[in-house]
């Protein structure tokens, strides 16, 4: 049986998603709990591997379990998959979330087809980034907002962000992984000011490279401060290499907002498309 897990978590107590020896991670905590519950080694596949301190509102993962285990979640009578899913959800949240003060929430557990792949079946990921640039707007109760000591010109940031939309090699804004492509398609990048003292960025792409959103935001924050002109983004893309002037924005302001999937009958086709390693045509402009 393949199960889809919809998750949310606060980034602060975790050293990111990916399991790391001796460190508290979202994957590590969940897999340990699932191993105890299912009584067999558990392995999760996730839609997006978040960095240390990064939050998630709409994270998605999948897990394969024996059918016998799934049926054993019934209490001696025929029950629907929805009830079994809710029973597993409650057990998993209680065990994995122990001692985390509400930092981890299991929103839903449901049966999906074997064609579903949390990573490769995804059509897009959307991230939100929040920045407070006015001390009067600071809220110590909000743990998902980065801070800057300089007022930001969000209109300049919005102009600059549009150069990032489309298909590009995002190596200038990524920590590349060996053997992996850094070509991505960024569908939209919208920067607004929803409240006085708060700048919000909503970024949607088919997928993101390691730390890509934080590097892009780091560059845009520098532009918003007036250190560089909006055209700097295009210059960085054209250079095609990492530039030490681009800072890594604080992970605290970043939240994985949503992961979108096609209809169930297109899971396998989308996964097949996503596994194709992309390159830009030779001599194409970034």
PDB file of C-alpha atoms in Angstrom:
ATOM      1  CA  UNK A   1       0.000   0.000   0.000  1.00  0.00           C
ATOM      2  CA  UNK A   2       1.299   3.461  -0.832  1.00  0.00           C
ATOM      3  CA  UNK A   3       0.388   6.197   1.614  1.00  0.00           C
ATOM      4  CA  UNK A   4       0.525   9.961   1.114  1.00  0.00           C
ATOM      5  CA  UNK A   5       1.379  12.058   4.164  1.00  0.00           C
ATOM      6  CA  UNK A   6       0.516  15.764   4.235  1.00  0.00           C
ATOM      7  CA  UNK A   7       2.710  17.546   6.806  1.00  0.00           C
ATOM      8  CA  UNK A   8       3.389  20.893   8.394  1.00  0.00           C
ATOM      9  CA  UNK A   9       6.225  21.856  10.703  1.00  0.00           C
ATOM     10  CA  UNK A  10       7.992  24.762  12.321  1.00  0.00           C
ATOM     11  CA  UNK A  11      11.614  24.892  11.229  1.00  0.00           C
ATOM     12  CA  UNK A  12      13.177  26.107  14.462  1.00  0.00           C
ATOM     13  CA  UNK A  13      13.815  22.808  16.324  1.00  0.00           C
ATOM     14  CA  UNK A  14      14.894  20.838  13.240  1.00  0.00           C
ATOM     15  CA  UNK A  15      18.185  20.629  11.356  1.00  0.00           C
ATOM     16  CA  UNK A  16      16.249  20.474   8.097  1.00  0.00           C
ATOM     17  CA  UNK A  17      14.260  17.672   6.514  1.00  0.00           C
ATOM     18  CA  UNK A  18      16.961  15.125   5.639  1.00  0.00           C
ATOM     19  CA  UNK A  19      18.052  12.531   8.180  1.00  0.00           C
ATOM     20  CA  UNK A  20      21.459  13.316   9.749  1.00  0.00           C
ATOM     21  CA  UNK A  21      23.225  11.197  12.374  1.00  0.00           C
ATOM     22  CA  UNK A  22      22.897  12.641  15.863  1.00  0.00           C
ATOM     23  CA  UNK A  23      20.688  15.566  14.801  1.00  0.00           C
ATOM     24  CA  UNK A  24      16.956  16.182  15.080  1.00  0.00           C
ATOM     25  CA  UNK A  25      15.463  16.266  11.568  1.00  0.00           C
ATOM     26  CA  UNK A  26      11.918  15.974  10.281  1.00  0.00           C
ATOM     27  CA  UNK A  27      12.660  12.856   8.239  1.00  0.00           C
ATOM     28  CA  UNK A  28      14.538  11.225  11.086  1.00  0.00           C
ATOM     29  CA  UNK A  29      11.786  11.833  13.632  1.00  0.00           C
ATOM     30  CA  UNK A  30       9.029  10.634  11.293  1.00  0.00           C
ATOM     31  CA  UNK A  31      10.858   7.526  10.112  1.00  0.00           C
ATOM     32  CA  UNK A  32      11.720   6.512  13.661  1.00  0.00           C
ATOM     33  CA  UNK A  33       8.066   6.819  14.670  1.00  0.00           C
ATOM     34  CA  UNK A  34       6.841   4.979  11.572  1.00  0.00           C
ATOM     35  CA  UNK A  35       9.320   2.166  12.160  1.00  0.00           C
ATOM     36  CA  UNK A  36       7.914   1.671  15.656  1.00  0.00           C
ATOM     37  CA  UNK A  37       4.320   1.784  14.434  1.00  0.00           C
ATOM     38  CA  UNK A  38       4.722  -0.467  11.377  1.00  0.00           C
ATOM     39  CA  UNK A  39       7.399  -2.712  12.969  1.00  0.00           C
ATOM     40  CA  UNK A  40       9.540  -2.565   9.848  1.00  0.00           C
ATOM     41  CA  UNK A  41      12.119  -0.061   8.515  1.00  0.00           C
ATOM     42  CA  UNK A  42      10.326   2.999   7.169  1.00  0.00           C
ATOM     43  CA  UNK A  43      11.594   5.133   4.294  1.00  0.00           C
ATOM     44  CA  UNK A  44       9.924   8.377   3.227  1.00  0.00           C
ATOM     45  CA  UNK A  45      10.142  10.111  -0.149  1.00  0.00           C
ATOM     46  CA  UNK A  46       9.491  13.849   0.154  1.00  0.00           C
ATOM     47  CA  UNK A  47       8.369  16.573  -2.246  1.00  0.00           C
ATOM     48  CA  UNK A  48      10.953  19.143  -1.110  1.00  0.00           C
ATOM     49  CA  UNK A  49      13.961  18.786   1.190  1.00  0.00           C
ATOM     50  CA  UNK A  50      13.859  21.893   3.360  1.00  0.00           C
ATOM     51  CA  UNK A  51      16.988  23.417   4.936  1.00  0.00           C
ATOM     52  CA  UNK A  52      17.619  23.914   8.640  1.00  0.00           C
ATOM     53  CA  UNK A  53      15.189  26.430  10.121  1.00  0.00           C
ATOM     54  CA  UNK A  54      12.862  26.402   7.098  1.00  0.00           C
ATOM     55  CA  UNK A  55       9.161  25.849   7.797  1.00  0.00           C
ATOM     56  CA  UNK A  56       6.525  23.896   5.891  1.00  0.00           C
ATOM     57  CA  UNK A  57       2.801  24.474   5.618  1.00  0.00           C
ATOM     58  CA  UNK A  58       2.174  22.067   2.721  1.00  0.00           C
ATOM     59  CA  UNK A  59       4.901  19.411   2.715  1.00  0.00           C
ATOM     60  CA  UNK A  60       4.077  16.041   1.113  1.00  0.00           C
ATOM     61  CA  UNK A  61       5.770  12.650   1.492  1.00  0.00           C
ATOM     62  CA  UNK A  62       4.931   9.079   0.563  1.00  0.00           C
ATOM     63  CA  UNK A  63       5.574   5.727   2.211  1.00  0.00           C
ATOM     64  CA  UNK A  64       4.988   2.084   1.273  1.00  0.00           C
ATOM     65  CA  UNK A  65       3.559  -0.256   3.926  1.00  0.00           C
ATOM     66  CA  UNK A  66       2.387  -3.896   3.806  1.00  0.00           C
ATOM     67  CA  UNK A  67      -1.307  -4.349   3.133  1.00  0.00           C
ATOM     68  CA  UNK A  68      -1.522  -6.510   6.254  1.00  0.00           C
ATOM     69  CA  UNK A  69      -0.373  -3.591   8.393  1.00  0.00           C
ATOM     70  CA  UNK A  70      -2.888  -1.256   6.791  1.00  0.00           C
ATOM     71  CA  UNK A  71      -5.759  -3.670   7.428  1.00  0.00           C
ATOM     72  CA  UNK A  72      -4.588  -4.189  10.995  1.00  0.00           C
ATOM     73  CA  UNK A  73      -5.462  -0.557  11.710  1.00  0.00           C
ATOM     74  CA  UNK A  74      -9.124  -1.637  11.731  1.00  0.00           C
ATOM     75  CA  UNK A  75     -10.494  -2.484  15.152  1.00  0.00           C
ATOM     76  CA  UNK A  76     -11.962  -5.887  14.452  1.00  0.00           C
ATOM     77  CA  UNK A  77     -14.474  -4.721  11.869  1.00  0.00           C
ATOM     78  CA  UNK A  78     -14.662  -3.454   8.341  1.00  0.00           C
ATOM     79  CA  UNK A  79     -13.611   0.181   8.177  1.00  0.00           C
ATOM     80  CA  UNK A  80     -12.972   2.666   5.405  1.00  0.00           C
ATOM     81  CA  UNK A  81      -9.502   3.736   4.318  1.00  0.00           C
ATOM     82  CA  UNK A  82     -10.370   7.201   5.607  1.00  0.00           C
ATOM     83  CA  UNK A  83     -10.817   5.889   9.142  1.00  0.00           C
ATOM     84  CA  UNK A  84      -7.619   3.841   8.956  1.00  0.00           C
ATOM     85  CA  UNK A  85      -5.777   6.901   7.702  1.00  0.00           C
ATOM     86  CA  UNK A  86      -7.063   9.029  10.559  1.00  0.00           C
ATOM     87  CA  UNK A  87      -6.093   6.373  13.091  1.00  0.00           C
ATOM     88  CA  UNK A  88      -2.543   6.198  11.695  1.00  0.00           C
ATOM     89  CA  UNK A  89      -2.352   9.996  11.476  1.00  0.00           C
ATOM     90  CA  UNK A  90      -3.204  10.392  15.158  1.00  0.00           C
ATOM     91  CA  UNK A  91      -0.732   7.695  16.270  1.00  0.00           C
ATOM     92  CA  UNK A  92       2.058   9.121  14.127  1.00  0.00           C
ATOM     93  CA  UNK A  93       1.527  12.701  15.262  1.00  0.00           C
ATOM     94  CA  UNK A  94       1.423  11.655  18.905  1.00  0.00           C
ATOM     95  CA  UNK A  95       4.637   9.649  18.661  1.00  0.00           C
ATOM     96  CA  UNK A  96       6.686  11.797  16.247  1.00  0.00           C
ATOM     97  CA  UNK A  97       5.567  15.081  17.800  1.00  0.00           C
ATOM     98  CA  UNK A  98       6.400  14.116  21.370  1.00  0.00           C
ATOM     99  CA  UNK A  99       8.477  16.806  23.074  1.00  0.00           C
ATOM    100  CA  UNK A 100       8.327  19.208  20.115  1.00  0.00           C
ATOM    101  CA  UNK A 101       5.755  21.642  21.554  1.00  0.00           C
ATOM    102  CA  UNK A 102       3.533  21.473  18.501  1.00  0.00           C
ATOM    103  CA  UNK A 103       6.330  22.002  15.961  1.00  0.00           C
ATOM    104  CA  UNK A 104       5.209  19.014  13.848  1.00  0.00           C
ATOM    105  CA  UNK A 105       1.695  18.354  12.532  1.00  0.00           C
ATOM    106  CA  UNK A 106       0.480  15.394  10.492  1.00  0.00           C
ATOM    107  CA  UNK A 107      -2.417  16.886   8.538  1.00  0.00           C
ATOM    108  CA  UNK A 108      -3.620  13.809   6.657  1.00  0.00           C
ATOM    109  CA  UNK A 109      -2.680  10.223   5.794  1.00  0.00           C
ATOM    110  CA  UNK A 110      -4.393   8.632   2.799  1.00  0.00           C
ATOM    111  CA  UNK A 111      -4.033   5.761   0.360  1.00  0.00           C
ATOM    112  CA  UNK A 112      -2.819   6.661  -3.123  1.00  0.00           C
ATOM    113  CA  UNK A 113      -1.998   4.658  -6.214  1.00  0.00           C
ATOM    114  CA  UNK A 114       1.432   3.109  -6.676  1.00  0.00           C
ATOM    115  CA  UNK A 115       2.006   5.631  -9.480  1.00  0.00           C
ATOM    116  CA  UNK A 116       2.107   8.499  -6.983  1.00  0.00           C
ATOM    117  CA  UNK A 117       5.589   9.822  -6.197  1.00  0.00           C
ATOM    118  CA  UNK A 118       5.723  12.725  -3.746  1.00  0.00           C
ATOM    119  CA  UNK A 119       8.847  14.075  -5.434  1.00  0.00           C
ATOM    120  CA  UNK A 120       8.588  13.295  -9.120  1.00  0.00           C
ATOM    121  CA  UNK A 121       4.804  13.461  -9.585  1.00  0.00           C
ATOM    122  CA  UNK A 122       4.713  17.074  -8.385  1.00  0.00           C
ATOM    123  CA  UNK A 123       3.833  19.752 -10.930  1.00  0.00           C
ATOM    124  CA  UNK A 124       5.124  22.654  -8.870  1.00  0.00           C
ATOM    125  CA  UNK A 125       6.292  23.843  -5.454  1.00  0.00           C
ATOM    126  CA  UNK A 126       5.377  27.206  -3.975  1.00  0.00           C
ATOM    127  CA  UNK A 127       7.432  28.939  -1.280  1.00  0.00           C
ATOM    128  CA  UNK A 128       6.621  32.033   0.748  1.00  0.00           C
ATOM    129  CA  UNK A 129       9.290  34.325   2.164  1.00  0.00           C
ATOM    130  CA  UNK A 130       8.479  37.022   4.743  1.00  0.00           C
ATOM    131  CA  UNK A 131      10.733  39.902   5.833  1.00  0.00           C
ATOM    132  CA  UNK A 132      10.131  42.537   8.480  1.00  0.00           C
ATOM    133  CA  UNK A 133      11.918  45.787   7.577  1.00  0.00           C
ATOM    134  CA  UNK A 134      10.394  48.079  10.227  1.00  0.00           C
ATOM    135  CA  UNK A 135      10.993  47.629  13.992  1.00  0.00           C
ATOM    136  CA  UNK A 136       7.437  48.823  14.653  1.00  0.00           C
ATOM    137  CA  UNK A 137       6.076  45.778  12.811  1.00  0.00           C
ATOM    138  CA  UNK A 138       8.137  43.200  14.687  1.00  0.00           C
ATOM    139  CA  UNK A 139       6.109  40.446  16.359  1.00  0.00           C
ATOM    140  CA  UNK A 140       8.117  38.171  18.691  1.00  0.00           C
ATOM    141  CA  UNK A 141       5.311  35.592  18.476  1.00  0.00           C
ATOM    142  CA  UNK A 142       5.897  35.120  14.734  1.00  0.00           C
ATOM    143  CA  UNK A 143       8.698  32.663  14.083  1.00  0.00           C
ATOM    144  CA  UNK A 144       8.352  32.657  10.290  1.00  0.00           C
ATOM    145  CA  UNK A 145       9.534  36.188   9.511  1.00  0.00           C
ATOM    146  CA  UNK A 146      13.130  37.191   8.780  1.00  0.00           C
ATOM    147  CA  UNK A 147      14.312  40.655   9.799  1.00  0.00           C
ATOM    148  CA  UNK A 148      16.420  43.311   8.180  1.00  0.00           C
ATOM    149  CA  UNK A 149      17.671  46.556   9.660  1.00  0.00           C
ATOM    150  CA  UNK A 150      17.299  48.407   6.347  1.00  0.00           C
ATOM    151  CA  UNK A 151      13.998  49.547   4.790  1.00  0.00           C
ATOM    152  CA  UNK A 152      13.312  47.692   1.538  1.00  0.00           C
ATOM    153  CA  UNK A 153      11.989  49.090  -1.736  1.00  0.00           C
ATOM    154  CA  UNK A 154       9.686  46.222  -2.651  1.00  0.00           C
ATOM    155  CA  UNK A 155       8.863  47.734  -6.073  1.00  0.00           C
ATOM    156  CA  UNK A 156      12.531  47.464  -7.097  1.00  0.00           C
ATOM    157  CA  UNK A 157      12.600  43.899  -5.816  1.00  0.00           C
ATOM    158  CA  UNK A 158       9.501  43.032  -7.854  1.00  0.00           C
ATOM    159  CA  UNK A 159      11.042  44.427 -11.046  1.00  0.00           C
ATOM    160  CA  UNK A 160      14.260  42.495 -10.464  1.00  0.00           C
ATOM    161  CA  UNK A 161      12.438  39.251  -9.619  1.00  0.00           C
ATOM    162  CA  UNK A 162      10.803  39.093 -13.055  1.00  0.00           C
ATOM    163  CA  UNK A 163      14.193  38.392 -14.655  1.00  0.00           C
ATOM    164  CA  UNK A 164      14.224  35.101 -12.739  1.00  0.00           C
ATOM    165  CA  UNK A 165      10.969  33.839 -14.277  1.00  0.00           C
ATOM    166  CA  UNK A 166      11.186  31.265 -17.039  1.00  0.00           C
ATOM    167  CA  UNK A 167      13.629  28.435 -17.674  1.00  0.00           C
ATOM    168  CA  UNK A 168      17.204  29.203 -16.606  1.00  0.00           C
ATOM    169  CA  UNK A 169      20.325  27.582 -15.277  1.00  0.00           C
ATOM    170  CA  UNK A 170      20.075  28.708 -11.649  1.00  0.00           C
ATOM    171  CA  UNK A 171      23.652  27.780 -10.735  1.00  0.00           C
ATOM    172  CA  UNK A 172      24.335  31.417  -9.657  1.00  0.00           C
ATOM    173  CA  UNK A 173      21.623  30.949  -7.006  1.00  0.00           C
ATOM    174  CA  UNK A 174      22.201  27.385  -5.846  1.00  0.00           C
ATOM    175  CA  UNK A 175      24.399  24.959  -3.991  1.00  0.00           C
ATOM    176  CA  UNK A 176      24.802  22.367  -6.759  1.00  0.00           C
ATOM    177  CA  UNK A 177      24.645  18.652  -5.979  1.00  0.00           C
ATOM    178  CA  UNK A 178      27.061  16.344  -7.769  1.00  0.00           C
ATOM    179  CA  UNK A 179      25.492  14.909 -10.910  1.00  0.00           C
ATOM    180  CA  UNK A 180      22.326  17.031 -10.629  1.00  0.00           C
ATOM    181  CA  UNK A 181      21.165  19.698 -13.049  1.00  0.00           C
ATOM    182  CA  UNK A 182      20.543  23.273 -11.915  1.00  0.00           C
ATOM    183  CA  UNK A 183      18.131  24.028 -14.776  1.00  0.00           C
ATOM    184  CA  UNK A 184      14.668  24.864 -13.458  1.00  0.00           C
ATOM    185  CA  UNK A 185      11.530  26.630 -14.663  1.00  0.00           C
ATOM    186  CA  UNK A 186      10.337  29.407 -12.390  1.00  0.00           C
ATOM    187  CA  UNK A 187       6.638  30.037 -13.059  1.00  0.00           C
ATOM    188  CA  UNK A 188       6.056  33.156 -10.969  1.00  0.00           C
ATOM    189  CA  UNK A 189       7.834  35.434  -8.491  1.00  0.00           C
ATOM    190  CA  UNK A 190       5.593  38.027  -6.854  1.00  0.00           C
ATOM    191  CA  UNK A 191       6.753  40.491  -4.202  1.00  0.00           C
ATOM    192  CA  UNK A 192       4.239  42.587  -2.306  1.00  0.00           C
ATOM    193  CA  UNK A 193       3.748  44.428   0.968  1.00  0.00           C
ATOM    194  CA  UNK A 194       0.664  42.843   2.629  1.00  0.00           C
ATOM    195  CA  UNK A 195       1.123  44.929   5.794  1.00  0.00           C
ATOM    196  CA  UNK A 196       3.164  47.951   6.800  1.00  0.00           C
ATOM    197  CA  UNK A 197       6.673  46.818   7.645  1.00  0.00           C
ATOM    198  CA  UNK A 198       6.284  43.382   6.019  1.00  0.00           C
ATOM    199  CA  UNK A 199       7.552  42.328   2.587  1.00  0.00           C
ATOM    200  CA  UNK A 200       6.213  39.061   1.167  1.00  0.00           C
ATOM    201  CA  UNK A 201       7.558  36.981  -1.708  1.00  0.00           C
ATOM    202  CA  UNK A 202       5.580  34.129  -3.269  1.00  0.00           C
ATOM    203  CA  UNK A 203       7.693  31.945  -5.570  1.00  0.00           C
ATOM    204  CA  UNK A 204       6.414  29.030  -7.677  1.00  0.00           C
ATOM    205  CA  UNK A 205       8.546  26.705  -9.808  1.00  0.00           C
ATOM    206  CA  UNK A 206       8.486  23.174 -11.136  1.00  0.00           C
ATOM    207  CA  UNK A 207      11.262  22.415  -8.644  1.00  0.00           C
ATOM    208  CA  UNK A 208      14.049  24.224  -6.782  1.00  0.00           C
ATOM    209  CA  UNK A 209      17.770  23.626  -6.401  1.00  0.00           C
ATOM    210  CA  UNK A 210      19.386  23.333  -2.978  1.00  0.00           C
ATOM    211  CA  UNK A 211      19.097  26.752  -1.236  1.00  0.00           C
ATOM    212  CA  UNK A 212      17.884  28.388  -4.485  1.00  0.00           C
ATOM    213  CA  UNK A 213      15.073  30.403  -2.901  1.00  0.00           C
ATOM    214  CA  UNK A 214      17.307  31.702  -0.105  1.00  0.00           C
ATOM    215  CA  UNK A 215      20.021  32.828  -2.548  1.00  0.00           C
ATOM    216  CA  UNK A 216      17.482  34.502  -4.822  1.00  0.00           C
ATOM    217  CA  UNK A 217      15.979  36.302  -1.838  1.00  0.00           C
ATOM    218  CA  UNK A 218      19.445  37.277  -0.628  1.00  0.00           C
ATOM    219  CA  UNK A 219      20.120  38.989  -3.957  1.00  0.00           C
ATOM    220  CA  UNK A 220      16.717  40.681  -4.027  1.00  0.00           C
ATOM    221  CA  UNK A 221      17.138  41.992  -0.483  1.00  0.00           C
ATOM    222  CA  UNK A 222      20.413  43.619  -1.542  1.00  0.00           C
ATOM    223  CA  UNK A 223      18.544  45.255  -4.435  1.00  0.00           C
ATOM    224  CA  UNK A 224      15.745  46.334  -2.117  1.00  0.00           C
ATOM    225  CA  UNK A 225      18.308  48.033   0.124  1.00  0.00           C
ATOM    226  CA  UNK A 226      19.591  49.970  -2.853  1.00  0.00           C
ATOM    227  CA  UNK A 227      23.008  48.305  -2.978  1.00  0.00           C
ATOM    228  CA  UNK A 228      22.490  47.087  -6.554  1.00  0.00           C
ATOM    229  CA  UNK A 229      20.231  47.986  -9.461  1.00  0.00           C
ATOM    230  CA  UNK A 230      17.435  45.563 -10.510  1.00  0.00           C
ATOM    231  CA  UNK A 231      19.429  44.646 -13.638  1.00  0.00           C
ATOM    232  CA  UNK A 232      21.973  42.919 -11.359  1.00  0.00           C
ATOM    233  CA  UNK A 233      19.775  39.793 -11.365  1.00  0.00           C
ATOM    234  CA  UNK A 234      20.088  39.446 -15.135  1.00  0.00           C
ATOM    235  CA  UNK A 235      23.838  40.003 -14.922  1.00  0.00           C
ATOM    236  CA  UNK A 236      24.171  37.222 -12.347  1.00  0.00           C
ATOM    237  CA  UNK A 237      22.166  34.804 -14.498  1.00  0.00           C
ATOM    238  CA  UNK A 238      24.218  35.679 -17.578  1.00  0.00           C
ATOM    239  CA  UNK A 239      27.489  35.082 -15.703  1.00  0.00           C
ATOM    240  CA  UNK A 240      26.423  31.475 -15.078  1.00  0.00           C
ATOM    241  CA  UNK A 241      28.501  31.029 -11.930  1.00  0.00           C
ATOM    242  CA  UNK A 242      28.202  31.506  -8.193  1.00  0.00           C
ATOM    243  CA  UNK A 243      28.962  35.065  -7.063  1.00  0.00           C
ATOM    244  CA  UNK A 244      30.165  35.614  -3.501  1.00  0.00           C
ATOM    245  CA  UNK A 245      28.305  38.933  -3.383  1.00  0.00           C
ATOM    246  CA  UNK A 246      24.997  37.037  -3.239  1.00  0.00           C
ATOM    247  CA  UNK A 247      24.195  36.330   0.435  1.00  0.00           C
ATOM    248  CA  UNK A 248      22.143  33.417   1.727  1.00  0.00           C
ATOM    249  CA  UNK A 249      18.917  34.802   3.195  1.00  0.00           C
ATOM    250  CA  UNK A 250      17.849  33.730   6.682  1.00  0.00           C
ATOM    251  CA  UNK A 251      16.006  30.398   6.597  1.00  0.00           C
ATOM    252  CA  UNK A 252      13.609  31.641   9.266  1.00  0.00           C
ATOM    253  CA  UNK A 253      11.594  33.636   6.738  1.00  0.00           C
ATOM    254  CA  UNK A 254      11.032  30.714   4.351  1.00  0.00           C
ATOM    255  CA  UNK A 255       8.013  28.404   4.289  1.00  0.00           C
ATOM    256  CA  UNK A 256       7.212  25.594   1.850  1.00  0.00           C
ATOM    257  CA  UNK A 257       3.697  26.768   1.138  1.00  0.00           C
ATOM    258  CA  UNK A 258       2.199  24.269  -1.285  1.00  0.00           C
ATOM    259  CA  UNK A 259       2.995  21.329  -3.556  1.00  0.00           C
ATOM    260  CA  UNK A 260       0.689  20.842  -6.563  1.00  0.00           C
ATOM    261  CA  UNK A 261      -0.005  17.508  -8.290  1.00  0.00           C
ATOM    262  CA  UNK A 262      -1.839  16.505 -11.474  1.00  0.00           C
ATOM    263  CA  UNK A 263      -4.945  14.268 -11.507  1.00  0.00           C
ATOM    264  CA  UNK A 264      -4.257  10.718 -10.309  1.00  0.00           C
ATOM    265  CA  UNK A 265      -4.278   9.268 -13.825  1.00  0.00           C
ATOM    266  CA  UNK A 266      -1.305  11.517 -14.714  1.00  0.00           C
ATOM    267  CA  UNK A 267       0.981  10.708 -11.745  1.00  0.00           C
ATOM    268  CA  UNK A 268       3.156   8.275 -13.709  1.00  0.00           C
ATOM    269  CA  UNK A 269       3.444  10.509 -16.777  1.00  0.00           C
ATOM    270  CA  UNK A 270       4.452  13.525 -14.706  1.00  0.00           C
ATOM    271  CA  UNK A 271       7.027  11.448 -12.808  1.00  0.00           C
ATOM    272  CA  UNK A 272       8.506  10.266 -16.090  1.00  0.00           C
ATOM    273  CA  UNK A 273       8.802  13.853 -17.337  1.00  0.00           C
ATOM    274  CA  UNK A 274      10.377  15.063 -14.097  1.00  0.00           C
ATOM    275  CA  UNK A 275      13.106  12.418 -14.199  1.00  0.00           C
ATOM    276  CA  UNK A 276      14.483  13.704 -17.505  1.00  0.00           C
ATOM    277  CA  UNK A 277      17.705  15.614 -16.807  1.00  0.00           C
ATOM    278  CA  UNK A 278      17.312  19.052 -18.360  1.00  0.00           C
ATOM    279  CA  UNK A 279      19.912  21.236 -20.001  1.00  0.00           C
ATOM    280  CA  UNK A 280      19.581  24.564 -21.750  1.00  0.00           C
ATOM    281  CA  UNK A 281      20.091  24.647 -25.535  1.00  0.00           C
ATOM    282  CA  UNK A 282      23.628  25.651 -26.438  1.00  0.00           C
ATOM    283  CA  UNK A 283      23.998  29.416 -26.972  1.00  0.00           C
ATOM    284  CA  UNK A 284      20.590  30.037 -25.382  1.00  0.00           C
ATOM    285  CA  UNK A 285      20.260  33.194 -23.336  1.00  0.00           C
ATOM    286  CA  UNK A 286      19.491  32.937 -19.661  1.00  0.00           C
TER     287      UNK A 286
END
